[in-house]
Amino acid sequence: MSVIVQKFGGTSVANAEKIRGAARRAIEARRQGHQVVVVVSARGHKTDELVELAAEITSRPRPREMDMLLSTGEQESVALMAMAVHELGEEAISLTGAQIGVLTDTTHTKARIVSISTQRMRDLLNAGNIVIAAGFQGVDSDFNITTLGRGGSDTTATALAAALNAELCEIYTDVEGVFTTDPRIVSSARKVDRISYDEMLELASLGAGVMHSRSIEFAKKYRVHLRVRPSFSDGPGTLIAPEPDQSSSIVTGVAFVRNEALVRLIGLPDQPGVMSHLFTALSFAKIPVDMVVQNVAREGIANVSFTVAEEDLPGALQVAETAAEKLGAIEVTHSTGLSKVSVVGHGMLTHTGVAARMFQVLAARGINIQVVTTSEIKISVLIARSQCNDAVNAVHDGFELHRPTASMPEIGVAAKERPLVVGNGGRTALAEDIASQLAGMESIVVSDVYVDTDQSRVTISNLPDDPGIAEEVFTAIAEGGVLVDMIVQNAARDGRATISFTVPFEDVDRSLLLLREVLERYDGSSVTHDRHIGKLCVVGIGLRSHTDVGSRLFRTLADNQINVEMINTSEIKLCVVISAEHAAKALTLSRAEFGLP
Ligand code: ADP
Ligand code: ASP
Ligand code: MG
């Protein structure tokens, strides 16, 4: 008999009536002949209330006790849900994370799943029960209760679906499905029928709260069929599928993280090992780094900026200051009150002008961009928090995302297809990994490392830090039909900004020409370029949140005296620009580091 996993979020089990409604859905699936596992979250705002209650007692609750406390929310829900099923005439049994056998590591409040034992659930299902499993929680090897991080019930659901080889995992929530952006912020946001794992992974990791990003890691890794559905109606929701919808728009969605903080290390020596040192220290402190920007050095001096969640700022500053001292940086500065806004879409692989369009709409609203980072399917900008909602609305409108198949207005030339370099292993290696058994479930999968030597780097220095500069630069490039790949704009210093980007090797001369007119308008700005670069990329799942992938890559390069010129990170890829002469060697070394043949 096929297994279906149904997950109900907090609002979907907020009161007795809603619990009964959820129980009816589970029973319906059972009566259609499926074995049913229900994963439930804490009711309504229960988890928030528990967090607040703890804060009334102490400002520094120990993580172990926090987990003990927060896990009670889900325990209450499973019991009530089981009673509701009984009342409706079917057999059901509730289980905590420990009773299911969700074994995690020991990182309290953000534990990762190590393994799930399926025997008990199978026996109960075979005996005719609906199994009601507590989301968000597990147990470490010493039987301490752990939790998976806020929103973690989604991850429990997809992990159970993977472990039980379920036919389908349904995520019931308080919206019709996955929207082009948070419908609470943009009233014209549109529900999408289908979205790819990679796009959803990026959107979730860039702040779209509708799914816990680690749940998409599971879905992708174990090819779980995932559907996000409304609990309040019979709408079909959104299918999260391996491949993007061919008819879909260039941009799929807009995501944002409201509370970001920026840390800058200024005046670092431009030599191998700087990033390695910093990343290792941050990874050791378990601080996930968000945007990372290292710009091409001038006169032997480099500046590195990175962002972290605002709550991680004190820890990040401590790490940065120790690192700065060790590395001989001039100073460490930081800013708060920032937000990150990102656009995500597969269309960026083949269409020019997406970045230009984003910068145009922000400039038109007078929103200054402080930092820019990109990956192949996303562009992120750091802006003032006071402008976050405005920026999200502007970008959503600018790409006309309310329209079913939005094309890009004005610019958005379909570029000559850029060959999508995924290296040899790419998808196939990943598919093979899926077949591997479910030990170390949440450990990362690095599926490939490849190098692309067909690109050149262009760097513009000494630009004024005003709204509209990035727009002018990238509009000029896009109008010339050049497909820009990586973009990095570092936080401005003394009011002057630096932007670096990469373009196909054969387009570099044209790009320099296209830039000439723009730069004539800005006194003191200058352009340099490197015709031959190597872009080295590590491909996998969950790379940004597993900070050690970065530190391992940087260490490998530093140990071999290979300098990193530019960086970009995403959940699925981590790329660095190095000089072309080191490309082959860097490839061999990093493949070895990640255990690839
Ligand atoms: P649950 O309690 O069911 O897990 P969440 O509150 O975690 O529900 O997630 C649903 C919420 O996510 C929605 O109410 C919506 O405000 C928010 N959200 C953010 N981004 C998106 C998006 N792109 N699509 C849909 N909902 C989104
Ligand atoms: N109850 C937990 C939270 O509020 C887990 C979840 O709802 O997914 O974060
Ligand atoms: Mg949620």
XYZ file of C-alpha atoms and ligand atoms in Angstrom:
634
model
C 0.000 0.000 0.000
C 1.331 3.443 -0.832
C 2.246 5.871 1.915
C 1.123 9.507 1.979
C 2.596 12.059 4.377
C 0.409 15.043 5.273
C 1.870 17.921 7.262
C -0.317 20.499 9.011
C 1.238 23.810 10.032
C 0.412 25.832 13.124
C -2.566 27.756 11.743
C -4.017 24.546 10.282
C -4.348 23.012 13.771
C -4.931 26.216 15.747
C -8.186 25.128 17.398
C -10.468 22.114 17.857
C -12.415 22.789 14.657
C -9.250 23.006 12.585
C -7.813 19.885 14.193
C -10.997 18.049 13.242
C -10.664 19.388 9.682
C -7.103 18.095 9.449
C -8.170 14.735 10.890
C -10.863 14.482 8.204
C -8.271 14.969 5.461
C -6.100 12.231 6.885
C -9.087 9.881 7.145
C -10.106 10.650 3.586
C -6.665 9.631 2.328
C -6.783 6.508 4.510
C -10.188 5.556 3.098
C -8.852 6.036 -0.418
C -6.542 3.146 0.379
C -3.313 4.854 1.445
C -1.277 4.400 4.559
C -1.199 7.844 6.152
C 1.427 9.569 8.266
C 0.389 12.971 9.614
C 3.058 15.419 10.798
C 1.815 18.257 12.987
C 3.235 21.557 14.198
C 2.490 23.306 17.453
C -0.915 24.995 17.483
C -1.172 28.597 16.298
C 1.402 30.812 17.985
C 2.279 28.243 20.635
C 5.990 28.149 19.824
C 6.249 31.949 19.897
C 4.465 31.984 23.250
C 6.883 29.452 24.691
C 9.837 31.489 23.417
C 8.391 34.593 25.083
C 7.737 32.747 28.308
C 11.338 31.588 28.463
C 12.481 35.166 27.851
C 10.517 36.274 30.911
C 12.574 33.888 33.000
C 16.022 34.356 31.504
C 17.734 36.262 28.733
C 20.123 33.347 28.221
C 18.132 30.119 28.247
C 20.311 27.065 27.752
C 19.650 25.542 24.335
C 18.984 22.107 25.826
C 16.188 23.452 28.012
C 14.827 25.507 25.131
C 14.413 22.293 23.142
C 12.785 20.557 26.078
C 10.325 23.453 26.255
C 9.610 24.034 22.549
C 9.047 20.359 21.800
C 5.993 20.377 24.092
C 4.042 22.426 21.536
C 4.091 19.600 19.018
C 3.444 16.960 21.671
C 0.187 18.678 22.558
C -0.850 18.783 18.888
C -0.213 15.104 18.133
C -2.279 13.943 21.089
C -5.208 16.177 20.156
C -4.995 15.105 16.529
C -5.031 11.412 17.464
C -8.118 12.008 19.641
C -9.835 13.771 16.736
C -9.171 10.803 14.448
C -10.513 8.383 17.082
C -13.606 10.487 17.443
C -14.171 10.245 13.681
C -13.999 6.471 13.847
C -10.504 5.518 12.676
C -7.459 4.147 14.437
C -4.574 6.529 15.096
C -1.566 6.727 17.364
C 0.552 9.739 18.248
C 4.351 9.581 18.465
C 7.019 12.053 19.590
C 10.258 12.487 17.649
C 12.016 10.128 20.039
C 9.305 7.483 19.693
C 9.530 7.585 15.913
C 13.297 7.328 16.111
C 14.285 10.659 14.585
C 17.947 10.672 15.574
C 19.689 14.042 15.267
C 23.078 15.541 16.016
C 23.519 17.418 19.292
C 23.173 20.975 18.000
C 20.291 22.086 20.201
C 17.725 24.440 18.584
C 19.065 23.751 15.082
C 19.742 20.041 15.052
C 20.220 18.103 11.841
C 18.658 14.712 11.211
C 21.112 11.831 11.203
C 18.722 8.933 10.675
C 15.126 7.838 11.004
C 14.105 4.323 11.963
C 11.024 3.295 10.087
C 10.188 -0.049 11.720
C 7.815 1.193 14.392
C 5.934 3.433 11.967
C 5.677 0.604 9.427
C 4.297 -1.800 12.028
C 1.727 0.729 13.194
C 0.703 1.560 9.630
C 0.404 -2.121 8.760
C -1.819 -2.596 11.790
C -4.217 -0.040 10.273
C -3.270 3.080 12.207
C -2.923 6.617 10.989
C 0.442 7.587 12.473
C 0.481 11.094 13.955
C 4.075 12.290 14.219
C 5.321 15.343 16.105
C 7.132 17.680 13.736
C 10.217 19.768 14.460
C 11.722 17.440 17.069
C 14.149 14.584 17.450
C 16.483 13.076 19.956
C 20.272 12.885 20.057
C 22.264 9.770 20.811
C 22.063 10.581 24.559
C 18.246 10.840 24.424
C 18.287 14.621 24.813
C 15.342 16.175 23.026
C 16.431 18.364 20.119
C 14.577 20.647 17.708
C 15.318 21.308 14.063
C 15.044 25.107 13.946
C 11.967 27.308 13.494
C 9.706 26.046 10.739
C 11.300 22.606 11.055
C 8.091 20.551 10.853
C 8.317 20.809 7.064
C 11.671 19.086 7.329
C 10.261 16.332 9.541
C 7.537 15.747 6.950
C 9.830 15.481 3.918
C 12.329 13.404 5.886
C 9.613 10.927 6.906
C 8.364 10.872 3.317
C 11.900 10.090 2.140
C 12.482 7.423 4.788
C 9.125 5.735 4.085
C 9.485 6.137 0.332
C 6.110 7.881 0.309
C 4.186 8.420 -2.877
C 3.450 12.029 -1.931
C 4.181 14.575 0.788
C 1.483 17.217 1.198
C 2.261 20.402 3.143
C -1.029 21.939 4.307
C -0.762 25.606 5.211
C -2.636 28.911 5.445
C -2.078 30.059 1.839
C -3.136 28.583 -1.524
C 0.389 27.408 -2.296
C 3.747 28.935 -3.148
C 3.353 32.499 -4.384
C 5.594 34.748 -6.446
C 6.348 36.486 -3.154
C 4.888 36.694 0.339
C 1.196 37.527 -0.274
C 1.144 39.372 3.048
C 3.549 41.954 1.648
C 2.460 42.137 -1.994
C -1.285 41.905 -2.527
C -0.912 41.108 -6.233
C 1.377 38.124 -5.565
C 0.299 35.148 -7.671
C 0.191 31.464 -6.767
C 2.437 29.355 -8.995
C 1.263 25.902 -10.117
C 4.698 24.380 -10.266
C 8.212 25.268 -9.178
C 11.508 23.405 -9.421
C 13.411 22.091 -6.404
C 16.279 24.454 -7.167
C 14.092 27.535 -7.413
C 12.222 26.597 -4.230
C 15.505 25.841 -2.480
C 16.812 29.288 -3.383
C 13.562 31.072 -2.499
C 13.299 29.288 0.842
C 16.926 29.873 1.742
C 16.592 33.527 0.713
C 13.719 34.050 3.105
C 10.428 32.769 1.610
C 8.932 31.520 4.867
C 6.410 29.187 3.288
C 8.804 26.209 3.426
C 11.742 25.377 5.678
C 14.660 25.331 3.237
C 16.077 22.122 4.662
C 12.847 20.342 3.759
C 13.545 21.116 0.112
C 17.059 19.726 0.523
C 15.453 16.428 1.517
C 12.919 16.606 -1.260
C 15.611 17.167 -3.839
C 18.038 14.660 -2.432
C 15.508 11.838 -2.151
C 13.199 12.942 -4.964
C 10.181 13.369 -2.692
C 7.004 14.443 -4.514
C 6.052 17.551 -2.660
C 2.857 19.599 -2.851
C 2.117 22.753 -0.851
C -1.664 23.013 -0.388
C -4.214 25.166 1.422
C -5.783 23.545 4.470
C -8.845 25.799 4.257
C -9.946 24.795 0.736
C -9.547 22.058 -1.856
C -7.180 24.025 -4.082
C -4.502 21.989 -5.874
C -1.673 24.096 -4.426
C 1.831 24.101 -5.865
C 3.818 21.124 -7.052
C 7.514 21.248 -6.209
C 9.092 19.190 -8.940
C 12.513 18.294 -10.276
C 12.360 20.453 -13.387
C 11.137 24.014 -13.908
C 7.916 24.676 -15.756
C 8.984 25.223 -19.372
C 6.338 27.871 -19.913
C 7.269 29.770 -16.790
C 8.556 33.304 -16.592
C 12.165 34.400 -16.532
C 11.824 35.274 -12.872
C 9.851 32.946 -10.595
C 9.732 34.843 -7.340
C 10.987 37.470 -4.962
C 12.163 36.668 -1.434
C 13.458 38.796 1.378
C 15.164 38.583 4.736
C 14.228 41.534 6.865
C 16.911 41.523 9.552
C 20.430 41.401 8.183
C 23.681 42.794 9.522
C 26.797 43.565 7.525
C 30.340 43.011 8.755
C 33.348 44.407 6.866
C 37.000 43.573 7.213
C 38.883 46.457 5.703
C 42.447 46.575 4.489
C 43.304 42.894 4.357
C 46.474 41.736 2.656
C 45.501 40.340 -0.753
C 46.931 36.894 -0.339
C 45.744 33.300 -0.279
C 44.360 32.152 3.054
C 42.311 35.153 4.110
C 38.931 33.670 3.222
C 39.983 30.286 4.487
C 40.834 31.661 7.895
C 37.666 33.681 8.208
C 35.342 30.949 6.993
C 36.861 28.299 9.177
C 36.400 30.511 12.229
C 32.787 31.318 11.344
C 32.026 27.706 10.571
C 33.546 26.668 13.899
C 31.293 29.179 15.652
C 28.340 27.675 13.691
C 27.433 31.055 12.216
C 25.870 30.698 8.781
C 27.237 33.393 6.524
C 24.776 34.841 4.122
C 26.086 37.152 1.398
C 29.858 37.018 0.998
C 31.673 39.608 -1.004
C 35.317 39.826 -1.675
C 36.262 42.315 -4.255
C 39.267 42.343 -6.478
C 42.115 43.916 -4.603
C 43.625 47.264 -5.405
C 47.227 47.967 -4.553
C 47.533 44.706 -2.701
C 44.732 45.483 -0.276
C 41.441 43.577 -0.214
C 38.147 44.208 1.570
C 35.829 41.399 2.575
C 32.206 41.917 3.561
C 29.680 39.386 4.689
C 26.175 39.454 6.077
C 24.648 37.382 8.838
C 21.235 37.238 10.460
C 21.071 40.208 12.825
C 20.772 37.904 15.841
C 24.145 36.362 14.921
C 25.918 39.742 14.773
C 27.585 39.673 18.225
C 29.091 36.252 17.531
C 30.117 37.216 14.006
C 31.824 40.389 15.221
C 33.788 38.465 17.778
C 35.012 36.080 15.089
C 35.737 38.917 12.655
C 37.756 40.900 15.183
C 39.897 37.933 16.142
C 40.424 37.122 12.465
C 41.229 40.736 11.590
C 43.935 40.856 14.230
C 45.434 37.592 13.070
C 45.314 38.547 9.388
C 46.511 42.123 9.804
C 43.364 43.935 8.665
C 43.115 47.666 9.257
C 39.677 47.634 10.854
C 36.355 45.818 11.275
C 33.149 47.789 10.808
C 29.526 46.743 10.861
C 26.075 48.054 10.040
C 22.603 46.946 11.029
C 19.100 47.910 9.948
C 19.518 46.155 6.604
C 17.365 43.802 4.526
C 18.177 41.493 1.669
C 15.871 41.266 -1.340
C 16.401 38.544 -3.939
C 14.901 37.517 -7.261
C 15.036 33.869 -8.287
C 14.399 32.236 -11.635
C 15.757 29.675 -14.070
C 15.308 32.177 -16.896
C 18.388 34.043 -15.740
C 20.490 31.276 -17.193
C 19.524 32.302 -20.675
C 18.256 35.880 -20.567
C 20.247 39.062 -20.339
C 19.117 42.080 -18.432
C 17.557 40.513 -15.350
C 20.041 42.262 -13.079
C 19.701 45.498 -15.036
C 15.921 45.347 -14.667
C 16.135 44.781 -10.942
C 18.555 47.668 -10.497
C 16.353 49.927 -12.667
C 13.212 49.415 -10.619
C 15.084 49.965 -7.362
C 16.766 53.107 -8.666
C 13.408 54.438 -9.859
C 12.196 54.299 -6.249
C 15.383 55.913 -4.963
C 16.509 52.733 -3.210
C 20.268 52.527 -2.826
C 21.922 49.135 -3.240
C 24.703 48.516 -0.756
C 25.862 45.034 -1.716
C 25.072 42.790 -4.672
C 25.674 39.068 -5.006
C 24.401 36.637 -7.592
C 24.340 32.964 -8.412
C 23.170 31.410 -11.641
C 19.502 31.586 -10.735
C 19.343 34.447 -8.242
C 20.319 38.062 -7.643
C 20.406 39.459 -4.115
C 20.772 43.062 -3.019
C 21.296 44.510 0.419
C 19.285 47.664 1.146
C 18.050 49.743 4.095
C 15.416 47.902 6.125
C 13.060 50.870 6.005
C 12.823 50.307 2.239
C 12.326 46.535 2.317
C 8.570 46.358 1.643
C 8.852 49.065 -0.954
C 11.673 47.222 -2.695
C 9.814 43.882 -2.707
C 6.747 45.536 -4.213
C 8.817 47.441 -6.760
C 10.695 44.352 -7.903
C 7.501 42.254 -8.056
C 5.841 44.938 -10.208
C 8.980 45.507 -12.269
C 9.042 41.893 -13.413
C 5.242 41.866 -13.763
C 5.047 38.775 -11.611
C 1.309 39.157 -11.102
C 0.905 38.053 -14.725
C 0.906 34.310 -15.399
C 3.708 34.254 -17.947
C 5.426 37.495 -17.377
C 7.993 38.354 -19.949
C 10.416 41.085 -19.132
C 9.258 44.478 -20.170
C 11.572 46.627 -22.320
C 14.833 44.772 -21.951
C 15.186 41.060 -21.446
C 16.691 40.008 -24.692
C 16.741 36.254 -25.014
C 20.472 35.910 -25.162
C 22.172 33.339 -27.249
C 21.864 30.274 -25.080
C 24.700 30.115 -22.665
C 25.822 26.534 -22.477
C 24.967 25.421 -18.988
C 28.172 24.040 -17.566
C 27.446 21.424 -14.969
C 30.615 19.423 -15.315
C 30.705 15.718 -15.932
C 28.977 14.375 -12.883
C 26.256 16.982 -12.433
C 22.799 15.578 -12.121
C 23.715 11.967 -12.665
C 26.070 11.896 -9.717
C 23.314 13.383 -7.620
C 20.827 10.796 -8.791
C 23.228 8.064 -7.770
C 23.633 9.596 -4.356
C 19.909 9.402 -3.835
C 20.091 5.684 -4.123
C 22.501 5.562 -1.211
C 20.878 4.528 2.040
C 19.435 6.897 4.543
C 22.350 7.131 6.923
C 23.568 10.669 7.576
C 20.324 11.907 6.092
C 21.008 15.571 6.388
C 24.709 15.490 5.713
C 25.543 17.436 2.618
C 25.843 16.038 -0.826
C 28.607 17.593 -2.846
C 27.834 16.078 -6.203
C 30.333 17.787 -8.447
C 33.188 20.244 -8.750
C 33.901 21.809 -12.126
C 35.806 24.692 -13.605
C 34.713 27.067 -16.353
C 37.526 28.865 -18.187
C 35.365 30.566 -20.812
C 34.721 33.753 -18.902
C 36.464 37.063 -18.273
C 36.239 39.405 -15.322
C 35.536 43.138 -15.483
C 35.974 45.374 -12.431
C 34.873 48.992 -12.138
C 36.334 50.885 -9.202
C 35.772 54.221 -7.600
C 32.121 54.653 -8.530
C 29.941 57.018 -6.504
C 27.701 55.155 -4.049
C 24.386 56.459 -5.398
C 21.123 54.804 -6.423
C 21.192 54.154 -10.143
C 24.851 53.375 -10.739
C 24.411 49.610 -10.939
C 21.419 50.217 -13.164
C 23.421 52.265 -15.651
C 26.258 49.780 -15.782
C 24.118 46.691 -16.301
C 21.602 48.319 -18.608
C 24.447 49.283 -20.931
C 25.774 45.730 -20.867
C 22.325 44.147 -21.306
C 21.410 46.410 -24.204
C 24.546 45.170 -25.915
C 23.158 41.623 -25.589
C 25.890 40.384 -23.244
C 24.908 37.781 -20.679
C 26.421 38.668 -17.318
C 27.109 35.758 -14.994
C 28.541 36.592 -11.562
C 28.027 40.075 -10.123
C 29.634 41.298 -6.941
C 29.249 44.789 -5.542
C 31.000 45.385 -2.274
C 29.804 47.688 0.474
C 30.998 51.166 -0.350
C 33.859 52.726 1.562
C 34.313 56.482 1.810
C 31.335 56.824 -0.517
C 32.985 54.925 -3.376
C 31.773 51.560 -4.648
C 33.379 48.755 -6.651
C 31.502 46.408 -8.960
C 32.941 43.246 -10.502
C 31.241 40.911 -12.930
C 32.014 38.111 -15.332
C 31.015 37.813 -18.981
C 31.676 35.217 -21.692
C 35.260 35.444 -22.887
C 34.232 36.431 -26.439
C 32.136 39.342 -25.112
C 34.708 41.063 -22.942
C 35.903 43.594 -25.525
C 32.345 44.519 -26.394
C 31.530 44.911 -22.705
C 34.445 47.297 -22.216
C 33.230 49.346 -25.157
C 29.673 49.398 -23.837
C 30.941 50.634 -20.496
C 33.038 53.443 -21.890
C 30.157 55.867 -22.337
C 28.725 55.159 -18.874
C 32.006 55.674 -17.114
C 32.787 58.921 -18.867
C 30.034 60.364 -16.698
C 31.783 59.407 -13.467
C 34.980 61.218 -12.657
C 37.692 59.082 -11.237
C 36.081 55.728 -12.034
C 38.295 53.171 -13.696
C 37.945 49.770 -15.313
C 40.259 46.816 -15.153
C 39.712 43.377 -16.573
C 41.137 39.905 -16.573
C 40.602 38.192 -19.874
C 41.359 34.720 -18.577
C 39.790 33.608 -15.340
C 38.815 30.262 -13.940
C 35.403 29.971 -12.285
C 35.577 27.025 -9.946
C 32.238 25.734 -8.664
C 31.186 23.195 -6.049
C 27.713 21.819 -6.796
C 25.464 20.147 -4.256
C 22.599 20.707 -1.870
C 22.431 22.899 1.212
C 25.869 24.398 0.643
C 25.231 27.829 2.074
C 23.865 26.573 5.353
C 26.661 24.004 5.689
C 29.376 26.521 6.374
C 32.137 23.950 6.248
C 31.884 23.473 2.469
C 33.133 27.032 2.041
C 35.860 26.653 4.587
C 37.067 23.381 3.023
C 37.173 24.907 -0.443
C 38.985 28.040 0.737
C 41.448 25.990 2.778
C 42.251 23.780 -0.194
C 42.955 26.812 -2.349
C 44.912 28.666 0.338
C 47.078 25.671 1.161
C 48.115 25.686 -2.476
C 48.721 29.419 -2.738
C 45.724 30.020 -5.007
C 44.146 33.433 -4.482
C 40.366 33.935 -4.560
C 39.254 37.005 -6.539
C 35.460 36.793 -6.372
C 32.961 34.565 -4.589
C 29.322 33.712 -4.933
C 27.248 31.360 -2.878
C 23.833 29.770 -3.064
C 22.153 26.703 -1.596
C 23.122 24.670 -4.645
C 26.446 26.096 -5.759
C 29.509 27.800 -4.365
C 31.737 29.466 -6.980
C 35.004 31.322 -6.795
C 36.936 33.206 -9.438
C 40.633 32.403 -9.556
C 43.266 33.109 -12.159
C 43.044 30.865 -15.221
C 46.574 29.548 -14.778
C 45.510 27.840 -11.535
C 42.230 26.451 -12.869
C 43.317 22.911 -13.696
C 45.246 22.444 -10.476
C 42.435 23.923 -8.374
C 39.968 21.546 -9.990
C 42.039 18.458 -9.229
C 42.684 19.531 -5.644
C 39.109 20.398 -4.836
C 37.677 17.273 -6.423
C 40.009 15.317 -4.170
C 38.964 17.378 -1.135
C 35.305 16.486 -1.709
C 36.023 12.859 -2.488
C 35.150 13.014 -6.182
C 37.060 10.931 -8.693
P 2.773 26.904 8.583
O 2.424 27.265 9.984
O 1.669 26.215 7.853
O 4.079 26.171 8.479
P 4.086 29.335 7.766
O 3.614 30.564 8.460
O 5.362 28.728 8.205
O 2.894 28.281 7.816
O 4.174 29.591 6.187
C 3.098 30.164 5.495
C 3.318 31.666 5.343
O 4.474 31.906 4.540
C 2.220 32.382 4.595
O 1.188 32.772 5.461
C 2.929 33.561 3.941
O 2.717 34.764 4.642
C 4.402 33.229 4.064
N 5.129 33.301 2.793
C 6.332 33.904 2.601
N 6.726 33.800 1.339
C 5.764 33.114 0.685
C 5.617 32.684 -0.664
N 6.547 32.936 -1.598
N 4.512 31.975 -0.982
C 3.575 31.701 -0.046
N 3.662 32.090 1.233
C 4.744 32.792 1.614
N 6.420 24.843 15.836
C 7.683 25.127 15.204
C 7.777 26.598 14.854
O 6.851 27.345 15.086
C 7.942 24.272 14.001
C 7.020 24.489 12.830
O 5.932 25.056 12.988
O 7.365 24.032 11.732
O 8.789 27.027 14.382
Mg 6.094 26.784 8.399
